[in-house]
PDB file of C-alpha atoms and ligand atoms in Angstrom:
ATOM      1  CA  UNK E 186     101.971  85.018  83.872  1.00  0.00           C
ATOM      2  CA  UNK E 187     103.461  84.294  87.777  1.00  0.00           C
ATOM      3  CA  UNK E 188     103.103  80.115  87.742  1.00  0.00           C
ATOM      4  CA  UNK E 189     102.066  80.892  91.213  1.00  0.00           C
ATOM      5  CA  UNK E 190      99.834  83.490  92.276  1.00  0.00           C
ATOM      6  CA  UNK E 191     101.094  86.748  93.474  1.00  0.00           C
ATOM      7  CA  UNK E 192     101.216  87.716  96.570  1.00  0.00           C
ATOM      8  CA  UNK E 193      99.753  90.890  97.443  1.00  0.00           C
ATOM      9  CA  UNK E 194     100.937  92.718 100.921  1.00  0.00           C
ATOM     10  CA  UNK E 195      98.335  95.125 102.237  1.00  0.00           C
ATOM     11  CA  UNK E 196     100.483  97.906 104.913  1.00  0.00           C
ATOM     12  CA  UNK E 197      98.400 100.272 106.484  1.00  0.00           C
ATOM     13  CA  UNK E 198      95.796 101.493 109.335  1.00  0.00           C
ATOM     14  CA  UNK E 199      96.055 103.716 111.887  1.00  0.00           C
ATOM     15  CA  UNK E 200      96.330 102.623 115.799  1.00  0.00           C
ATOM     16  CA  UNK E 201      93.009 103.262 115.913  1.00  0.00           C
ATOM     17  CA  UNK E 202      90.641 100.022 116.447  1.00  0.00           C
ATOM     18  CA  UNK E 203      87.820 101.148 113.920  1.00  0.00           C
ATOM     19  CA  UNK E 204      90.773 102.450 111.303  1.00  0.00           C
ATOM     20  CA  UNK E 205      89.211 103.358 108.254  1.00  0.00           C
ATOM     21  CA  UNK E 206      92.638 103.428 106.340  1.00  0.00           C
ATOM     22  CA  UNK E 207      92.534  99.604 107.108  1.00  0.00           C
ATOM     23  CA  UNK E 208      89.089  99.185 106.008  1.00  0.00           C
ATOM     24  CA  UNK E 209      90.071 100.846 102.746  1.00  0.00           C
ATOM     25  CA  UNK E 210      92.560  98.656 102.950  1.00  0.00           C
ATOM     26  CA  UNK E 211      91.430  95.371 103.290  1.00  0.00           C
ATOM     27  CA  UNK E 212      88.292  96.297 100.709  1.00  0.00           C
ATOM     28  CA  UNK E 213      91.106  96.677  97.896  1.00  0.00           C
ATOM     29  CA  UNK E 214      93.068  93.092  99.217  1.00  0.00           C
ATOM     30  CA  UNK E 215      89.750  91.515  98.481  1.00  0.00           C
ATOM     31  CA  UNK E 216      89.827  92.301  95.010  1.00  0.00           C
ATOM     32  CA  UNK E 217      93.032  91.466  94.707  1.00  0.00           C
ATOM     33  CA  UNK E 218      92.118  88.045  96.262  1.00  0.00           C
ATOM     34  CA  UNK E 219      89.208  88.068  93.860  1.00  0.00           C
ATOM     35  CA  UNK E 220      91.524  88.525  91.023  1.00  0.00           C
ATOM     36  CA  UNK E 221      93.635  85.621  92.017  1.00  0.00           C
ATOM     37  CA  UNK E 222      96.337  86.436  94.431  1.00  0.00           C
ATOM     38  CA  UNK E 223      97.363  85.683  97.643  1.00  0.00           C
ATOM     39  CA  UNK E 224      97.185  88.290 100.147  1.00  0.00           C
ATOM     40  CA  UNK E 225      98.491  88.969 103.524  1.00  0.00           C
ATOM     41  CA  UNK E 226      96.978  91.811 105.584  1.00  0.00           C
ATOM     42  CA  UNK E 227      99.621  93.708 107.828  1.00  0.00           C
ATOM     43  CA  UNK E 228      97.848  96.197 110.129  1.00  0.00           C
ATOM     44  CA  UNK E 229     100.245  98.990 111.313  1.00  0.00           C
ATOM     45  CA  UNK E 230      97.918  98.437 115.544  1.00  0.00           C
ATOM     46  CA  UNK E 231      98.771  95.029 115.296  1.00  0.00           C
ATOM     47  CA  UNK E 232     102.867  95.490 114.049  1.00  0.00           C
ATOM     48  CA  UNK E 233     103.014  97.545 117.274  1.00  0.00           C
ATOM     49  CA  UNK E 234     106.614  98.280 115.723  1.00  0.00           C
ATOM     50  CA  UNK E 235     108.680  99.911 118.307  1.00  0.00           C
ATOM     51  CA  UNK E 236     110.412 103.218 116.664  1.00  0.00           C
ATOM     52  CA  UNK E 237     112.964 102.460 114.136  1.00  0.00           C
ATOM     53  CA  UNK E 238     116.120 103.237 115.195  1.00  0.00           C
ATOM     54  CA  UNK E 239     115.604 103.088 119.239  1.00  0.00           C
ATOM     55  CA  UNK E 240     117.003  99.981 119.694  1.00  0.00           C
ATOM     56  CA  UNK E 241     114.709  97.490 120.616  1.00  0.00           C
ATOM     57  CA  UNK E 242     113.109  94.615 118.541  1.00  0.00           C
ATOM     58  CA  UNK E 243     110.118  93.011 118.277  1.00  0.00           C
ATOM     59  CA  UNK E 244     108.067  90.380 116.518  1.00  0.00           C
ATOM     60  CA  UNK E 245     106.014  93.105 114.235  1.00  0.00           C
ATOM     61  CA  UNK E 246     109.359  93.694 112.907  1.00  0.00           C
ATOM     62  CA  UNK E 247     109.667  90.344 111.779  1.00  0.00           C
ATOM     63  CA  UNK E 248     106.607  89.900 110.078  1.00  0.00           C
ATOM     64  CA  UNK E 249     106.839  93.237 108.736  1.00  0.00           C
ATOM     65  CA  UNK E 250     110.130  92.818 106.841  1.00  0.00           C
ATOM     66  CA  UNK E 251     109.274  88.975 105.853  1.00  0.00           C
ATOM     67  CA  UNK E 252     106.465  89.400 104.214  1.00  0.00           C
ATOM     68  CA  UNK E 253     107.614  92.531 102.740  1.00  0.00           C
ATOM     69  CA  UNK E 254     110.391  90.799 101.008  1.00  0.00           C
ATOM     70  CA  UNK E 255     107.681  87.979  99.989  1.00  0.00           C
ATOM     71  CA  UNK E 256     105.416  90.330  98.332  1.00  0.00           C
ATOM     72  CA  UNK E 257     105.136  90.758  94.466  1.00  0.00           C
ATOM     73  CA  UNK E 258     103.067  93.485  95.514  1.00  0.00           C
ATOM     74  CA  UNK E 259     102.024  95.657  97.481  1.00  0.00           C
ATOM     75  CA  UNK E 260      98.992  97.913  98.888  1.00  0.00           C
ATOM     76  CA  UNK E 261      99.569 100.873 100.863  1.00  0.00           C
ATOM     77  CA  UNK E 262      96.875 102.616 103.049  1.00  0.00           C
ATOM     78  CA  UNK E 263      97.686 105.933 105.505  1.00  0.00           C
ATOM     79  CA  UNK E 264      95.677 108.541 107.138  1.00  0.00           C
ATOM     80  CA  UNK E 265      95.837 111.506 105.984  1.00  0.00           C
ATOM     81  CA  UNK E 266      98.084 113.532 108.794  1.00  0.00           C
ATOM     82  CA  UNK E 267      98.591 117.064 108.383  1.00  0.00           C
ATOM     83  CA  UNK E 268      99.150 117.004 104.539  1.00  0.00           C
ATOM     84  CA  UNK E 269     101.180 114.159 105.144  1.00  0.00           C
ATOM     85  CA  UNK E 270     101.658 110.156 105.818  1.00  0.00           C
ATOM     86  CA  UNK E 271     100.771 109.311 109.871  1.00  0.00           C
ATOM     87  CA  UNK E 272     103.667 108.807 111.625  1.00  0.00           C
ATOM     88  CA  UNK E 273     102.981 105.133 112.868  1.00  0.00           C
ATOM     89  CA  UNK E 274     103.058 104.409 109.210  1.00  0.00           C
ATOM     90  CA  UNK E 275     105.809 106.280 108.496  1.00  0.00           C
ATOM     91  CA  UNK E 276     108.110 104.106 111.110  1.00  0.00           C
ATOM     92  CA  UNK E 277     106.434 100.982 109.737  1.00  0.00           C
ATOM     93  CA  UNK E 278     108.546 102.142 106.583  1.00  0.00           C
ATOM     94  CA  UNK E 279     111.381 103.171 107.841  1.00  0.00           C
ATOM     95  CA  UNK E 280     111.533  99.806 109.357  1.00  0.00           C
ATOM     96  CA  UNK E 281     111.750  98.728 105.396  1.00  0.00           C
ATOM     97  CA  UNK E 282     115.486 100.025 105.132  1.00  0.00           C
ATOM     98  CA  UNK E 283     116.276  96.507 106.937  1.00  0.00           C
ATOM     99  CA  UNK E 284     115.550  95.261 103.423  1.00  0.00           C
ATOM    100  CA  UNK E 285     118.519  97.331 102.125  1.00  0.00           C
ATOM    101  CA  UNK E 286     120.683  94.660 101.700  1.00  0.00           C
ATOM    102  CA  UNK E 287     118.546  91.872 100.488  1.00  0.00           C
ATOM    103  CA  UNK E 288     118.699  89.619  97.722  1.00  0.00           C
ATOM    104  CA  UNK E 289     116.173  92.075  96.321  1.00  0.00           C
ATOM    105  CA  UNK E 290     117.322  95.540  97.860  1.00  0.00           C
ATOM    106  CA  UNK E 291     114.183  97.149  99.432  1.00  0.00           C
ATOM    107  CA  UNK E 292     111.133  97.036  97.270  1.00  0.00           C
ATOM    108  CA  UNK E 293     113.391  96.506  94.140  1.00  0.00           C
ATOM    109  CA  UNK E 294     110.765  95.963  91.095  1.00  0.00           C
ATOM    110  CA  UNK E 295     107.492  95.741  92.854  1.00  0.00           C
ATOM    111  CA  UNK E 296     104.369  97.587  92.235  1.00  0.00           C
ATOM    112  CA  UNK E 297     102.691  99.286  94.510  1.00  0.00           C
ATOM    113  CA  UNK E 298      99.266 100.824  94.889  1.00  0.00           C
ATOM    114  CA  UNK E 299      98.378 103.755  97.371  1.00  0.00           C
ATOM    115  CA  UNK E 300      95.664 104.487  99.276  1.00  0.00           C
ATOM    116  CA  UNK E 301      94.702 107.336 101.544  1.00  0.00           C
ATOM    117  CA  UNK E 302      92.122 108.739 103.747  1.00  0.00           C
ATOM    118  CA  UNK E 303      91.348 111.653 105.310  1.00  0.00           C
ATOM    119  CA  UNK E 304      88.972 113.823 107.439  1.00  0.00           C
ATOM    120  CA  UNK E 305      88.875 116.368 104.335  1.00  0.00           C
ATOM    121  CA  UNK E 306      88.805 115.555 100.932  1.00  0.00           C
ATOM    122  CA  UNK E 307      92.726 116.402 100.631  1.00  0.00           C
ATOM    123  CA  UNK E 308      93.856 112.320 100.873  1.00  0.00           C
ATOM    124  CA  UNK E 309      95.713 113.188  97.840  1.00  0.00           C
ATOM    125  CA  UNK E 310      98.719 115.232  99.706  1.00  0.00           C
ATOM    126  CA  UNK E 311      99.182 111.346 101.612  1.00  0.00           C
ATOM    127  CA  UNK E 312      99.117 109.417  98.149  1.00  0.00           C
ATOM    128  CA  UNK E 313     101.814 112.254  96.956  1.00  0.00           C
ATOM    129  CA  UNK E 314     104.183 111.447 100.460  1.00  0.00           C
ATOM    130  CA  UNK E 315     103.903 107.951  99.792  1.00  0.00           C
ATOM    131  CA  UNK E 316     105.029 108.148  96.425  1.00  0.00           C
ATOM    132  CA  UNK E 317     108.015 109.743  96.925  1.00  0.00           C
ATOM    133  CA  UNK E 318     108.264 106.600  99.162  1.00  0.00           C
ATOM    134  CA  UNK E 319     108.000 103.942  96.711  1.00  0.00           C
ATOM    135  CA  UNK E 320     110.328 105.897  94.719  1.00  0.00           C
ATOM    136  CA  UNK E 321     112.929 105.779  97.752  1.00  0.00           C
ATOM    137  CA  UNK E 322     112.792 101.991  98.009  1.00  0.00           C
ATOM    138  CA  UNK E 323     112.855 101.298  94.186  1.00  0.00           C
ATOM    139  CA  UNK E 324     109.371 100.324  93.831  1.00  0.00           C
ATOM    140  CA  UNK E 325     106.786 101.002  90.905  1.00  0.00           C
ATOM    141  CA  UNK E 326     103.537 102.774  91.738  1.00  0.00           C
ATOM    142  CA  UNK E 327     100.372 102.011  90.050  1.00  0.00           C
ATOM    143  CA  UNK E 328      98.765 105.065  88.461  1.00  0.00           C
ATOM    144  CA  UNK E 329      95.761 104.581  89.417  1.00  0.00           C
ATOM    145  CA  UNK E 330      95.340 105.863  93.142  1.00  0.00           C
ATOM    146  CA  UNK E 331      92.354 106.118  96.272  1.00  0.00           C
ATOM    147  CA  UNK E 332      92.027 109.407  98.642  1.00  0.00           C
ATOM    148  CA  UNK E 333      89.086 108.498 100.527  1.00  0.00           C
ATOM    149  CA  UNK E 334      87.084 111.518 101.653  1.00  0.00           C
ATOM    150  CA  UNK E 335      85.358 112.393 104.701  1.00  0.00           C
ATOM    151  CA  UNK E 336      86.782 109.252 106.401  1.00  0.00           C
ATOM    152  CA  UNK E 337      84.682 109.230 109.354  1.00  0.00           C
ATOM    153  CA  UNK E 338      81.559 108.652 107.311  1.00  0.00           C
ATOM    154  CA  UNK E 339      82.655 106.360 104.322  1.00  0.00           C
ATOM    155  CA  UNK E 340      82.452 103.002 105.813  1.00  0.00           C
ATOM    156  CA  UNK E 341      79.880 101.168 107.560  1.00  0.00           C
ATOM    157  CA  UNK E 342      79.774  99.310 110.864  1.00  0.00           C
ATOM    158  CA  UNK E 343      80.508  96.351 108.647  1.00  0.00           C
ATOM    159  CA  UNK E 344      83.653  97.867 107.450  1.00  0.00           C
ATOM    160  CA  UNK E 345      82.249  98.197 104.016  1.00  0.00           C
ATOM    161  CA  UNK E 346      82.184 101.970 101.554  1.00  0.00           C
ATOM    162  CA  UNK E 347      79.055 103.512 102.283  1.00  0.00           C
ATOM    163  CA  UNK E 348      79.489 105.154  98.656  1.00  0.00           C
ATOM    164  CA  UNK E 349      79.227 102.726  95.634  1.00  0.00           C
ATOM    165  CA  UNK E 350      82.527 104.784  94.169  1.00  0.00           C
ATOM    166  CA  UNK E 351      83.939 104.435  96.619  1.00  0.00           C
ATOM    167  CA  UNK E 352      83.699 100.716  96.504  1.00  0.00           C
ATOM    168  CA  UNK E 353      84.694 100.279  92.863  1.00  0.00           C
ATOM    169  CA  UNK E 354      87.980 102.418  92.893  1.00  0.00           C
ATOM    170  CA  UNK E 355      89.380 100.623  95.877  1.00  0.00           C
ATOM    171  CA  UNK E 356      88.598  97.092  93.635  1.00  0.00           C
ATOM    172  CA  UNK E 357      90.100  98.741  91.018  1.00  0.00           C
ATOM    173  CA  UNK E 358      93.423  99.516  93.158  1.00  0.00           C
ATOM    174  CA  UNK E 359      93.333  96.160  94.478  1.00  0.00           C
ATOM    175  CA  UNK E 360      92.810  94.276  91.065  1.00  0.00           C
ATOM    176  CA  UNK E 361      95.400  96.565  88.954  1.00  0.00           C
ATOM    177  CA  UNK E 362      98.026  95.529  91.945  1.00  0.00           C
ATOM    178  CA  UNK E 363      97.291  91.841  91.370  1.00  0.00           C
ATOM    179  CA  UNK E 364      97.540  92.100  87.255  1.00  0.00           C
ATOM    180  CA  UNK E 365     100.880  94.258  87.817  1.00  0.00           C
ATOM    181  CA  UNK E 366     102.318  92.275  89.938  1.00  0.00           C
ATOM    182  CA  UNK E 367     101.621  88.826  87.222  1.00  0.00           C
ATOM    183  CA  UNK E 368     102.955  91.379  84.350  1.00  0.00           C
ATOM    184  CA  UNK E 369     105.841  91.945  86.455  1.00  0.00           C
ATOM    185  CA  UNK E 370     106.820  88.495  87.742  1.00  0.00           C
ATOM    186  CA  UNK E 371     106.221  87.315  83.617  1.00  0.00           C
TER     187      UNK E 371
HETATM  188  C1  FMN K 200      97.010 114.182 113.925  1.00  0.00           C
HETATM  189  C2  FMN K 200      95.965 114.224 112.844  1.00  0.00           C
HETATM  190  C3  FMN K 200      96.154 115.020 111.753  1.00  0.00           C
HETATM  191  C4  FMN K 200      95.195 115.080 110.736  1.00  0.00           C
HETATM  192  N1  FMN K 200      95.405 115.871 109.669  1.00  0.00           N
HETATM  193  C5  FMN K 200      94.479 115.921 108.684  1.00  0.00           C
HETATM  194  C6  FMN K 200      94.676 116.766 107.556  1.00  0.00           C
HETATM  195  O1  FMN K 200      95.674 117.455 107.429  1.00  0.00           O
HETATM  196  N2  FMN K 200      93.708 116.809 106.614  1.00  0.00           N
HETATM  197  C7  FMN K 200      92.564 116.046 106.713  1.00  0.00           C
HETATM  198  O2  FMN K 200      91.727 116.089 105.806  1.00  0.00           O
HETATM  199  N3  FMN K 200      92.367 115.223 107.758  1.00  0.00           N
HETATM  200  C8  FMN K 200      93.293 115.153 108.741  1.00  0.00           C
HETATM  201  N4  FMN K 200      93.092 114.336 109.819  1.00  0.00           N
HETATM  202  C9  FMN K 200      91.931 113.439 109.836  1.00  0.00           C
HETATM  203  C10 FMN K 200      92.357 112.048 109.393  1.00  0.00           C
HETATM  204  O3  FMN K 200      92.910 112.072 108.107  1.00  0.00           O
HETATM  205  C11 FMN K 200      91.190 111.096 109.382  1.00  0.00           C
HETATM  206  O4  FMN K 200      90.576 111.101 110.630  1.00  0.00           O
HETATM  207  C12 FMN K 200      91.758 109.757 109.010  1.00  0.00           C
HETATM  208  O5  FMN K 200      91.345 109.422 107.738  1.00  0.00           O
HETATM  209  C13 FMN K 200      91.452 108.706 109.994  1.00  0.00           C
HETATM  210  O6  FMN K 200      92.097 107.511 109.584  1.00  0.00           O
HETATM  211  P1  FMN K 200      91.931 106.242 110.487  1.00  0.00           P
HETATM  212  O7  FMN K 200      90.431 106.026 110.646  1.00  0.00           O
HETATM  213  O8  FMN K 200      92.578 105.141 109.719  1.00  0.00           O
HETATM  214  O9  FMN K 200      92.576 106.532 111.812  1.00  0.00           O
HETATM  215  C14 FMN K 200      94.022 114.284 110.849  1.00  0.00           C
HETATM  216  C15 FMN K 200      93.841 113.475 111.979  1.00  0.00           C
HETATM  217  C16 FMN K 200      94.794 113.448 112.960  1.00  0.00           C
HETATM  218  C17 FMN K 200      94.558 112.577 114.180  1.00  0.00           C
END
């Protein structure tokens, strides 16, 4: 076991104010709270990253790549965009490659756990792009995985899954992130 709990960095939303990638999100960071970690919420509207590579910086960047290379975990959460990841959370990852040359290169070692929604009930094609992802920066996916169906109906005013499944497999994610993350810091 960590000595010190893990800390568990949830990336996602969309730029939209009533996001329900970042209400997925932050359902599974509460479990992973629950289970004992720390856990930082970084919400791709409030980054407002400029686009990687055009030149300017900003402080989203900042907290972006810091508390990346803090995490001993991490939670993922995208829209599903035609079959693939959106692409305000795709250039919150590519912002990731200034952790290339880190004392621990990229996501080196850390687990990750994906979550997607989507209008559909194909959130599955965004888990896939994401993996691929993970795989890029050297980070460890957890098997177990959340496309959220039918976005636009599966949370409540409140923020909170209008379907009880719903609810249990993103507390699943978030608590499976928190235990890998202890197993892997051990
Ligand atoms: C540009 C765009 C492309 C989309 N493409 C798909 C798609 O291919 N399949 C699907 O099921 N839903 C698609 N959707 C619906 C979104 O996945 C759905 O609205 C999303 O879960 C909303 O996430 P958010 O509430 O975090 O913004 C698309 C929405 C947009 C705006």
């Amino acid at each position: 076991m960590a000595t010190n709990p893990p800390l568990i960095v949830g990336l996602g939303g969309s730029l939209s104010p009533s996001s329900s990638s970042r209400r997925a999100l932050e359902v599974a960071l509460d479990a992973a709270a629950a289970a004992g970690a720390d856990v930082e919420l970084l919400d791709v509207r409030a980054l407002d990253l400029p686009f990687y590579g055009a030149g300017r910086h900003a402080p989203g960047v900042d907290r972006l790549t810091a508390a990346t290379a803090a995490a001993d975990g991490m939670i993922w959460s995208s829209p599903l965009y035609h079959g693939g990841v959106s692409g305000a959370f795709k250039n919150a990852l590519d912002w990731l490659q200034l952790l290339a040359d880190g004392d621990r290169p990229y996501l080196s070692g850390v687990p990750v756990g994906l979550i997607a929604t989507a209008g559909g009930s194909q959130g599955l094609q965004a888990v896939n792009a994401m993996e691929f992802v993970v795989r890029a920066l050297r980070g460890w996916t957890v098997p177990f995985v959340v496309p959220v169906a039918r976005a636009w109906q599966a949370f409540d005013g409140d923020g909170r899954p209008r379907d009880d499944a719903v609810a249990a497999q993103l507390a699943t994610l978030g608590r499976e992130v928190a235990q890998a993350a202890e197993r892997l810091a051990a």
